[in-house]
Amino acid sequence: MVAESSEKRQKILRAALELIAGHGFHDAPIALIAERAGVGAGTIYRYFEDKDVLIAELFRQLHDKVYTWLMNGYGPDRPLEERFLHLGTALLRYFVANPMDFRFLEQYFNSPYGVAFRRTKLLGTSDNGDLYRRLLEEGVARKVVKDLPLVVLYALATGPLLVVARDHILGFVELSEPLIAQTIQACWDGIKRGVTNENDQ
Amino acid sequence: MVAESSEKRQKILRAALELIAGHGFHDAPIALIAERAGVGAGTIYRYFEDKDVLIAELFRQLHDKVYTWLMNGYGPDRPLEERFLHLGTALLRYFVANPMDFRFLEQYFNSPYGVAFRRTKLLGTSDNGDLYRRLLEEGVARKVVKDLPLVVLYALATGPLLVVARDHILGFVELSEPLIAQTIQACWDGIKRGVTNENDQ
Amino acid sequence: MVAESSEKRQKILRAALELIAGHGFHDAPIALIAERAGVGAGTIYRYFEDKDVLIAELFRQLHDKVYTWLMNGYGPDRPLEERFLHLGTALLRYFVANPMDFRFLEQYFNSPYGVAFRRTKLLGTSDNGDLYRRLLEEGVARKVVKDLPLVVLYALATGPLLVVARDHILGFVELSEPLIAQTIQACWDGIKRGVTNENDQ
Amino acid sequence: MVAESSEKRQKILRAALELIAGHGFHDAPIALIAERAGVGAGTIYRYFEDKDVLIAELFRQLHDKVYTWLMNGYGPDRPLEERFLHLGTALLRYFVANPMDFRFLEQYFNSPYGVAFRRTKLLGTSDNGDLYRRLLEEGVARKVVKDLPLVVLYALATGPLLVVARDHILGFVELSEPLIAQTIQACWDGIKRGVTNENDQ
DNA sequence: GATGAATGAGCGTTCATTCAT
DNA sequence: CATGAATGAACGCTCATTCAT
């Protein structure tokens, strides 16, 4: 096995990212990835068993990158709402700053690979470092967040974010910093338990 | 005669829907669609100019079906919130009842075709029967809904819905009738203008 | 068997001629011929066993038409040269007046069918009404025409004519009546026995 | 490296030539060319962008080969008639010696590609190394050749040659060396200005 | 007789993967 | 280690021919 950090390996992943983000999975033939990476087509198979593995690895890298980004400035001891706003804002900012990463992740989740990952995250028992999951579970336990299944809370917390990120990248809206903040705040409004009416939810 | 409602035409559309919903656009080769529809491969081209047209037509049919479904019981004169809840609930129920339709539409919107459609819907000026759009614009005008760009309101209104529908279909959550209602209510909570705090929004 | 003169049959042959002359053998699918002829595709098979037979029959018709045209005003008792000039001029005029016929015949001769026909004409023993052949054989016997194999004389008599007809139809030259006469005269100059030098040829 | 002279490339061109010469453009599917060349079907596309390019390249090669052959022993300073006889004789010999080349060129000129080439050659103003054209124009200028349009002279010079070459290849005549000479001489007789009779031509 | 919907073999072309160098 | 030429299965699509009506 070749070292994780091989320069060639990174070039290949970068080329794949650019092509897939730019034109979709199916306009990213191996030969083109190789050309853009400046390596031979066969070389790719020295670093990745097949195309599926290459894509899975690309996803893993981006996932790690996003996680690291989210952790940056994350205060685990801050109030729940603040933590929620931090995560959402950071995530949206990340997508605005890294549109290719978003486009790739979108494609990935919209494919059979994505389903498997999602299953692990939502149903898995292992604590796999999912910040959102812990946050939401804590919120429910503390009765700050509506008492809904985790899956639904997830959807409320991230669904609007994904749609708005896509529309920004497609040029349908310009996500300014205040707009980002307002969007995430609205997500929180959807998730948080109503305060005036105890029966609310 | 090749009528709109030709039985073979419908079989072909059905087969395409099943395959695309089940495994994505690219695991639905014409030969397989034909086999599943019980017709020869060449026959498909008597009903559809090419594969793109077949897919576009499938989308059009489903879009019409959804629209009709949403209009069923929709009271244009009812209060805004009620109308919002009606639309969301109906849509989510539809997806729960017609998982293949949902899966297809998801694939479609995640393709170049979908982008074009979205552009028309979000940026177009023509009143093209978009219920959500009119509802949201009215809500903003009446100061019942937060004063955010249409695109963002769209995301808040439909984003969670799409994610939760997918997760239901994938078996990650069981969307009971009450859960559907709670989910849509939460979307409304995200969209509606805060009442107690004037600075809110 | 359907009557030779069936109106539908003629319409089919006409449609085939127009399409083949216009765009070549392979841009003349049966369905298009049927459409242009105003009949059903299946109907064509009531009149012609298959596409090959249709084409062969079209050739036969045109061949007859040309023969009739050449005989028009042909004086079997006129001097050889005069007869030669008559045939060549008539043929060239015919092609100028009926470019589609020429285009079709060109295609036909340039296909496997054409070879069989040519073989019969050049090697066959049956006197099949070939005016040129009799003329040339007579010319050789009378020592007015060079003593060359029939095939070669044929080539000298008709080769330039075919090339010039094609170039006229393609618009590379405008074949006026005097130019036609000059061209055929030049063909005769190539075929006729030299007069001043007995050893000539 | 895909050199001009790659062995596989030549094998593919050779296979295409054999098939097209033998049975025409449309009985030479890529799969058959590949099989005869002893390569995979996909391999052809490494050397040629598509089938059209393969055919165009085949034409270019043969055209060059013919040109080189014609130039062999051509004396630009020899008398016009001698040059004419040299060209015709050489061309006919070439076709007799390379029947497949002839058959291919025949097919090519009888296709849309061929028409474009012909147009350039006949109507183009650039001196594109066309030996025949320069010869004929010179002949007209010197009043050695009949004062006819270039296109017609072309037809008289090459028409018989093409017909006779085809008939030789089809076995309708045996083109011996003397017969070749006589044929070309006859072409010259058709083209040259009559000397005894001033009104001639 | 006449139809045209249905067929499926066959086409040109792409691309993930292999392997000799 | 790295390469890129070679592969062939699979794709979307065409069209001569058949046959139920």
Short mmCIF file of N, CA and C in Angstrom, two decimals, chain A residues 27-139:
data_model
loop_
_atom_site.label_atom_id
_atom_site.label_comp_id
_atom_site.label_asym_id
_atom_site.label_seq_id
_atom_site.Cartn_x
_atom_site.Cartn_y
_atom_site.Cartn_z
N ASP A 27 -19.31 12.24 -16.09
CA ASP A 27 -18.43 12.92 -17.03
C ASP A 27 -17.02 13.01 -16.47
N ALA A 28 -16.71 12.02 -15.65
CA ALA A 28 -15.37 12.00 -15.07
C ALA A 28 -14.71 10.65 -15.32
N PRO A 29 -14.46 10.33 -16.58
CA PRO A 29 -13.82 9.05 -16.88
C PRO A 29 -12.41 9.00 -16.31
N ILE A 30 -11.99 7.81 -15.97
CA ILE A 30 -10.67 7.61 -15.39
C ILE A 30 -9.57 8.25 -16.23
N ALA A 31 -9.69 8.11 -17.53
CA ALA A 31 -8.65 8.65 -18.41
C ALA A 31 -8.52 10.16 -18.24
N LEU A 32 -9.64 10.82 -18.05
CA LEU A 32 -9.64 12.28 -17.90
C LEU A 32 -9.07 12.66 -16.53
N ILE A 33 -9.46 11.93 -15.52
CA ILE A 33 -8.91 12.17 -14.18
C ILE A 33 -7.39 12.04 -14.24
N ALA A 34 -6.94 10.99 -14.89
CA ALA A 34 -5.49 10.74 -15.00
C ALA A 34 -4.80 11.90 -15.71
N GLU A 35 -5.39 12.32 -16.81
CA GLU A 35 -4.79 13.39 -17.59
C GLU A 35 -4.67 14.66 -16.73
N ARG A 36 -5.77 15.01 -16.07
CA ARG A 36 -5.77 16.23 -15.27
C ARG A 36 -4.81 16.13 -14.08
N ALA A 37 -4.65 14.89 -13.59
CA ALA A 37 -3.75 14.70 -12.45
C ALA A 37 -2.29 14.62 -12.91
N GLY A 38 -2.11 14.51 -14.21
CA GLY A 38 -0.76 14.42 -14.74
C GLY A 38 -0.10 13.08 -14.48
N VAL A 39 -0.93 12.03 -14.43
CA VAL A 39 -0.38 10.67 -14.24
C VAL A 39 -0.96 9.76 -15.33
N GLY A 40 -0.40 8.58 -15.42
CA GLY A 40 -0.94 7.61 -16.35
C GLY A 40 -2.23 7.02 -15.81
N ALA A 41 -3.08 6.55 -16.71
CA ALA A 41 -4.37 6.00 -16.27
C ALA A 41 -4.16 4.79 -15.36
N GLY A 42 -3.21 3.97 -15.73
CA GLY A 42 -2.96 2.77 -14.94
C GLY A 42 -2.48 3.10 -13.53
N THR A 43 -1.82 4.22 -13.40
CA THR A 43 -1.28 4.61 -12.10
C THR A 43 -2.36 4.74 -11.04
N ILE A 44 -3.50 5.22 -11.49
CA ILE A 44 -4.60 5.41 -10.54
C ILE A 44 -4.90 4.11 -9.81
N TYR A 45 -4.76 2.99 -10.53
CA TYR A 45 -5.09 1.69 -9.94
C TYR A 45 -4.01 1.18 -8.98
N ARG A 46 -2.92 1.92 -8.91
CA ARG A 46 -1.92 1.60 -7.91
C ARG A 46 -2.32 2.22 -6.56
N TYR A 47 -3.10 3.26 -6.63
CA TYR A 47 -3.49 3.97 -5.41
C TYR A 47 -4.91 3.63 -4.96
N PHE A 48 -5.73 3.21 -5.91
CA PHE A 48 -7.12 2.90 -5.59
C PHE A 48 -7.54 1.62 -6.31
N GLU A 49 -8.16 0.75 -5.59
CA GLU A 49 -8.51 -0.56 -6.15
C GLU A 49 -9.36 -0.40 -7.41
N ASP A 50 -10.36 0.44 -7.33
CA ASP A 50 -11.14 0.74 -8.53
C ASP A 50 -11.77 2.12 -8.37
N LYS A 51 -12.61 2.52 -9.30
CA LYS A 51 -13.15 3.86 -9.29
C LYS A 51 -14.02 4.09 -8.05
N ASP A 52 -14.75 3.07 -7.64
CA ASP A 52 -15.60 3.20 -6.46
C ASP A 52 -14.78 3.54 -5.23
N VAL A 53 -13.67 2.89 -5.11
CA VAL A 53 -12.81 3.13 -3.95
C VAL A 53 -12.25 4.54 -3.99
N LEU A 54 -11.87 4.97 -5.16
CA LEU A 54 -11.37 6.34 -5.32
C LEU A 54 -12.41 7.34 -4.83
N ILE A 55 -13.63 7.12 -5.26
CA ILE A 55 -14.70 8.04 -4.88
C ILE A 55 -14.98 7.97 -3.39
N ALA A 56 -14.98 6.78 -2.85
CA ALA A 56 -15.23 6.61 -1.42
C ALA A 56 -14.15 7.33 -0.61
N GLU A 57 -12.93 7.21 -1.09
CA GLU A 57 -11.81 7.83 -0.39
C GLU A 57 -11.91 9.35 -0.47
N LEU A 58 -12.33 9.83 -1.62
CA LEU A 58 -12.51 11.26 -1.79
C LEU A 58 -13.55 11.76 -0.79
N PHE A 59 -14.61 11.00 -0.67
CA PHE A 59 -15.64 11.37 0.29
C PHE A 59 -15.08 11.41 1.71
N ARG A 60 -14.34 10.38 2.06
CA ARG A 60 -13.78 10.30 3.40
C ARG A 60 -12.92 11.53 3.70
N GLN A 61 -12.10 11.90 2.74
CA GLN A 61 -11.24 13.07 2.92
C GLN A 61 -12.05 14.34 3.15
N LEU A 62 -13.04 14.53 2.29
CA LEU A 62 -13.84 15.74 2.41
C LEU A 62 -14.60 15.74 3.72
N HIS A 63 -15.10 14.58 4.09
CA HIS A 63 -15.83 14.48 5.35
C HIS A 63 -14.94 14.88 6.52
N ASP A 64 -13.73 14.39 6.51
CA ASP A 64 -12.77 14.75 7.54
C ASP A 64 -12.50 16.25 7.54
N LYS A 65 -12.36 16.77 6.34
CA LYS A 65 -12.04 18.19 6.20
C LYS A 65 -13.19 19.03 6.79
N VAL A 66 -14.39 18.64 6.47
CA VAL A 66 -15.54 19.37 6.98
C VAL A 66 -15.59 19.26 8.51
N TYR A 67 -15.35 18.07 9.01
CA TYR A 67 -15.40 17.85 10.45
C TYR A 67 -14.39 18.74 11.17
N THR A 68 -13.19 18.76 10.61
CA THR A 68 -12.15 19.60 11.20
C THR A 68 -12.57 21.06 11.20
N TRP A 69 -13.10 21.47 10.08
CA TRP A 69 -13.56 22.85 9.94
C TRP A 69 -14.64 23.17 10.98
N LEU A 70 -15.55 22.25 11.17
CA LEU A 70 -16.64 22.49 12.12
C LEU A 70 -16.12 22.58 13.55
N MET A 71 -15.13 21.79 13.85
CA MET A 71 -14.56 21.77 15.20
C MET A 71 -13.81 23.04 15.51
N ASN A 72 -13.38 23.71 14.44
CA ASN A 72 -12.61 24.92 14.60
C ASN A 72 -13.47 25.99 15.29
N GLY A 73 -13.13 26.29 16.53
CA GLY A 73 -13.88 27.32 17.26
C GLY A 73 -15.13 26.79 17.94
N TYR A 74 -15.31 25.47 17.85
CA TYR A 74 -16.49 24.88 18.47
C TYR A 74 -16.26 24.74 19.97
N GLY A 75 -17.15 25.33 20.75
CA GLY A 75 -17.00 25.22 22.20
C GLY A 75 -18.00 24.23 22.76
N PRO A 76 -17.56 23.06 23.11
CA PRO A 76 -18.48 22.01 23.56
C PRO A 76 -19.23 22.40 24.82
N ASP A 77 -18.73 23.44 25.47
CA ASP A 77 -19.37 23.82 26.74
C ASP A 77 -20.27 25.04 26.59
N ARG A 78 -20.36 25.56 25.41
CA ARG A 78 -21.22 26.72 25.19
C ARG A 78 -22.68 26.28 25.18
N PRO A 79 -23.57 27.21 25.31
CA PRO A 79 -25.00 26.88 25.28
C PRO A 79 -25.37 26.15 23.99
N LEU A 80 -26.40 25.30 24.11
CA LEU A 80 -26.83 24.51 22.97
C LEU A 80 -27.11 25.34 21.72
N GLU A 81 -27.91 26.37 21.89
CA GLU A 81 -28.27 27.19 20.73
C GLU A 81 -27.04 27.75 20.06
N GLU A 82 -26.12 28.24 20.91
CA GLU A 82 -24.91 28.81 20.35
C GLU A 82 -24.13 27.77 19.55
N ARG A 83 -24.06 26.59 20.14
CA ARG A 83 -23.34 25.52 19.43
C ARG A 83 -24.03 25.18 18.10
N PHE A 84 -25.35 25.13 18.14
CA PHE A 84 -26.11 24.84 16.93
C PHE A 84 -25.85 25.90 15.84
N LEU A 85 -25.92 27.15 16.26
CA LEU A 85 -25.69 28.23 15.30
C LEU A 85 -24.26 28.18 14.77
N HIS A 86 -23.34 27.82 15.62
CA HIS A 86 -21.96 27.72 15.17
C HIS A 86 -21.81 26.66 14.08
N LEU A 87 -22.37 25.49 14.38
CA LEU A 87 -22.24 24.39 13.42
C LEU A 87 -22.87 24.75 12.07
N GLY A 88 -24.09 25.23 12.12
CA GLY A 88 -24.79 25.54 10.87
C GLY A 88 -24.09 26.63 10.08
N THR A 89 -23.72 27.67 10.78
CA THR A 89 -23.05 28.79 10.12
C THR A 89 -21.73 28.34 9.51
N ALA A 90 -20.98 27.60 10.29
CA ALA A 90 -19.68 27.12 9.79
C ALA A 90 -19.87 26.24 8.57
N LEU A 91 -20.86 25.37 8.63
CA LEU A 91 -21.09 24.46 7.52
C LEU A 91 -21.46 25.23 6.25
N LEU A 92 -22.36 26.16 6.43
CA LEU A 92 -22.80 26.93 5.26
C LEU A 92 -21.64 27.76 4.70
N ARG A 93 -20.90 28.36 5.60
CA ARG A 93 -19.73 29.12 5.14
C ARG A 93 -18.76 28.22 4.37
N TYR A 94 -18.60 27.03 4.90
CA TYR A 94 -17.69 26.09 4.24
C TYR A 94 -18.13 25.81 2.81
N PHE A 95 -19.40 25.57 2.65
CA PHE A 95 -19.91 25.25 1.31
C PHE A 95 -19.80 26.44 0.36
N VAL A 96 -20.04 27.63 0.90
CA VAL A 96 -19.91 28.82 0.08
C VAL A 96 -18.45 29.00 -0.34
N ALA A 97 -17.55 28.69 0.59
CA ALA A 97 -16.12 28.87 0.30
C ALA A 97 -15.56 27.74 -0.55
N ASN A 98 -16.21 26.57 -0.48
CA ASN A 98 -15.70 25.40 -1.19
C ASN A 98 -16.79 24.74 -2.03
N PRO A 99 -17.23 25.46 -3.03
CA PRO A 99 -18.37 24.94 -3.80
C PRO A 99 -18.13 23.57 -4.42
N MET A 100 -16.89 23.31 -4.81
CA MET A 100 -16.62 22.00 -5.42
C MET A 100 -16.84 20.88 -4.42
N ASP A 101 -16.41 21.12 -3.18
CA ASP A 101 -16.62 20.11 -2.15
C ASP A 101 -18.11 19.83 -1.99
N PHE A 102 -18.89 20.91 -1.99
CA PHE A 102 -20.33 20.72 -1.83
C PHE A 102 -20.92 19.92 -2.97
N ARG A 103 -20.54 20.31 -4.17
CA ARG A 103 -21.08 19.63 -5.35
C ARG A 103 -20.73 18.14 -5.33
N PHE A 104 -19.52 17.85 -4.92
CA PHE A 104 -19.15 16.44 -4.86
C PHE A 104 -19.97 15.70 -3.80
N LEU A 105 -20.04 16.29 -2.63
CA LEU A 105 -20.77 15.63 -1.54
C LEU A 105 -22.24 15.42 -1.93
N GLU A 106 -22.79 16.38 -2.61
CA GLU A 106 -24.16 16.27 -3.06
C GLU A 106 -24.32 15.05 -3.98
N GLN A 107 -23.42 14.96 -4.93
CA GLN A 107 -23.46 13.81 -5.85
C GLN A 107 -23.31 12.51 -5.07
N TYR A 108 -22.41 12.54 -4.13
CA TYR A 108 -22.11 11.32 -3.38
C TYR A 108 -23.32 10.84 -2.60
N PHE A 109 -23.96 11.79 -1.92
CA PHE A 109 -25.11 11.39 -1.11
C PHE A 109 -26.27 10.94 -1.98
N ASN A 110 -26.25 11.41 -3.19
CA ASN A 110 -27.32 11.04 -4.11
C ASN A 110 -26.98 9.80 -4.92
N SER A 111 -26.20 8.96 -4.34
CA SER A 111 -25.78 7.73 -5.03
C SER A 111 -25.82 6.58 -4.02
N PRO A 112 -25.75 5.37 -4.52
CA PRO A 112 -25.81 4.22 -3.61
C PRO A 112 -24.78 4.28 -2.48
N TYR A 113 -23.59 4.83 -2.77
CA TYR A 113 -22.59 4.95 -1.71
C TYR A 113 -23.16 5.72 -0.53
N GLY A 114 -23.76 6.83 -0.86
CA GLY A 114 -24.25 7.75 0.15
C GLY A 114 -25.21 7.08 1.13
N VAL A 115 -26.00 6.21 0.61
CA VAL A 115 -26.99 5.55 1.45
C VAL A 115 -26.31 4.76 2.57
N ALA A 116 -25.28 4.04 2.21
CA ALA A 116 -24.58 3.22 3.20
C ALA A 116 -24.02 4.10 4.31
N PHE A 117 -23.42 5.20 3.90
CA PHE A 117 -22.85 6.11 4.88
C PHE A 117 -23.92 6.65 5.83
N ARG A 118 -25.00 7.07 5.22
CA ARG A 118 -26.10 7.63 5.99
C ARG A 118 -26.63 6.63 7.00
N ARG A 119 -26.72 5.39 6.55
CA ARG A 119 -27.23 4.34 7.44
C ARG A 119 -26.35 4.24 8.68
N THR A 120 -25.06 4.22 8.46
CA THR A 120 -24.12 4.13 9.57
C THR A 120 -24.31 5.30 10.53
N LYS A 121 -24.42 6.48 9.95
CA LYS A 121 -24.47 7.67 10.78
C LYS A 121 -25.75 7.73 11.61
N LEU A 122 -26.85 7.38 10.99
CA LEU A 122 -28.13 7.54 11.66
C LEU A 122 -28.49 6.36 12.56
N LEU A 123 -28.10 5.19 12.13
CA LEU A 123 -28.53 4.02 12.88
C LEU A 123 -27.43 3.39 13.69
N GLY A 124 -26.22 3.71 13.32
CA GLY A 124 -25.08 3.08 13.98
C GLY A 124 -25.07 3.38 15.48
N THR A 125 -24.49 2.50 16.22
CA THR A 125 -24.45 2.70 17.66
C THR A 125 -23.12 3.30 18.09
N SER A 126 -22.13 3.08 17.24
CA SER A 126 -20.81 3.61 17.60
C SER A 126 -20.87 5.13 17.58
N ASP A 127 -20.25 5.71 18.55
CA ASP A 127 -20.14 7.16 18.56
C ASP A 127 -19.07 7.53 17.56
N ASN A 128 -19.49 7.96 16.40
CA ASN A 128 -18.51 8.22 15.35
C ASN A 128 -18.24 9.70 15.15
N GLY A 129 -18.19 10.38 16.22
CA GLY A 129 -17.79 11.78 16.13
C GLY A 129 -18.77 12.67 15.43
N ASP A 130 -20.01 12.28 15.41
CA ASP A 130 -20.97 13.11 14.73
C ASP A 130 -21.46 14.22 15.66
N LEU A 131 -20.98 15.40 15.40
CA LEU A 131 -21.29 16.52 16.27
C LEU A 131 -22.79 16.80 16.34
N TYR A 132 -23.40 16.83 15.20
CA TYR A 132 -24.82 17.14 15.14
C TYR A 132 -25.63 16.15 15.96
N ARG A 133 -25.29 14.90 15.79
CA ARG A 133 -26.06 13.87 16.48
C ARG A 133 -26.04 14.07 17.99
N ARG A 134 -24.82 14.30 18.50
CA ARG A 134 -24.71 14.48 19.95
C ARG A 134 -25.43 15.73 20.42
N LEU A 135 -25.29 16.77 19.61
CA LEU A 135 -25.94 18.03 19.95
C LEU A 135 -27.45 17.86 20.04
N LEU A 136 -28.00 17.22 19.03
CA LEU A 136 -29.45 17.07 18.97
C LEU A 136 -29.95 16.15 20.09
N GLU A 137 -29.22 15.08 20.32
CA GLU A 137 -29.64 14.15 21.39
C GLU A 137 -29.61 14.85 22.74
N GLU A 138 -28.60 15.66 22.91
CA GLU A 138 -28.50 16.42 24.16
C GLU A 138 -29.67 17.40 24.28
N GLY A 139 -29.97 18.07 23.16
CA GLY A 139 -31.07 19.04 23.15
C GLY A 139 -32.38 18.39 23.51
#
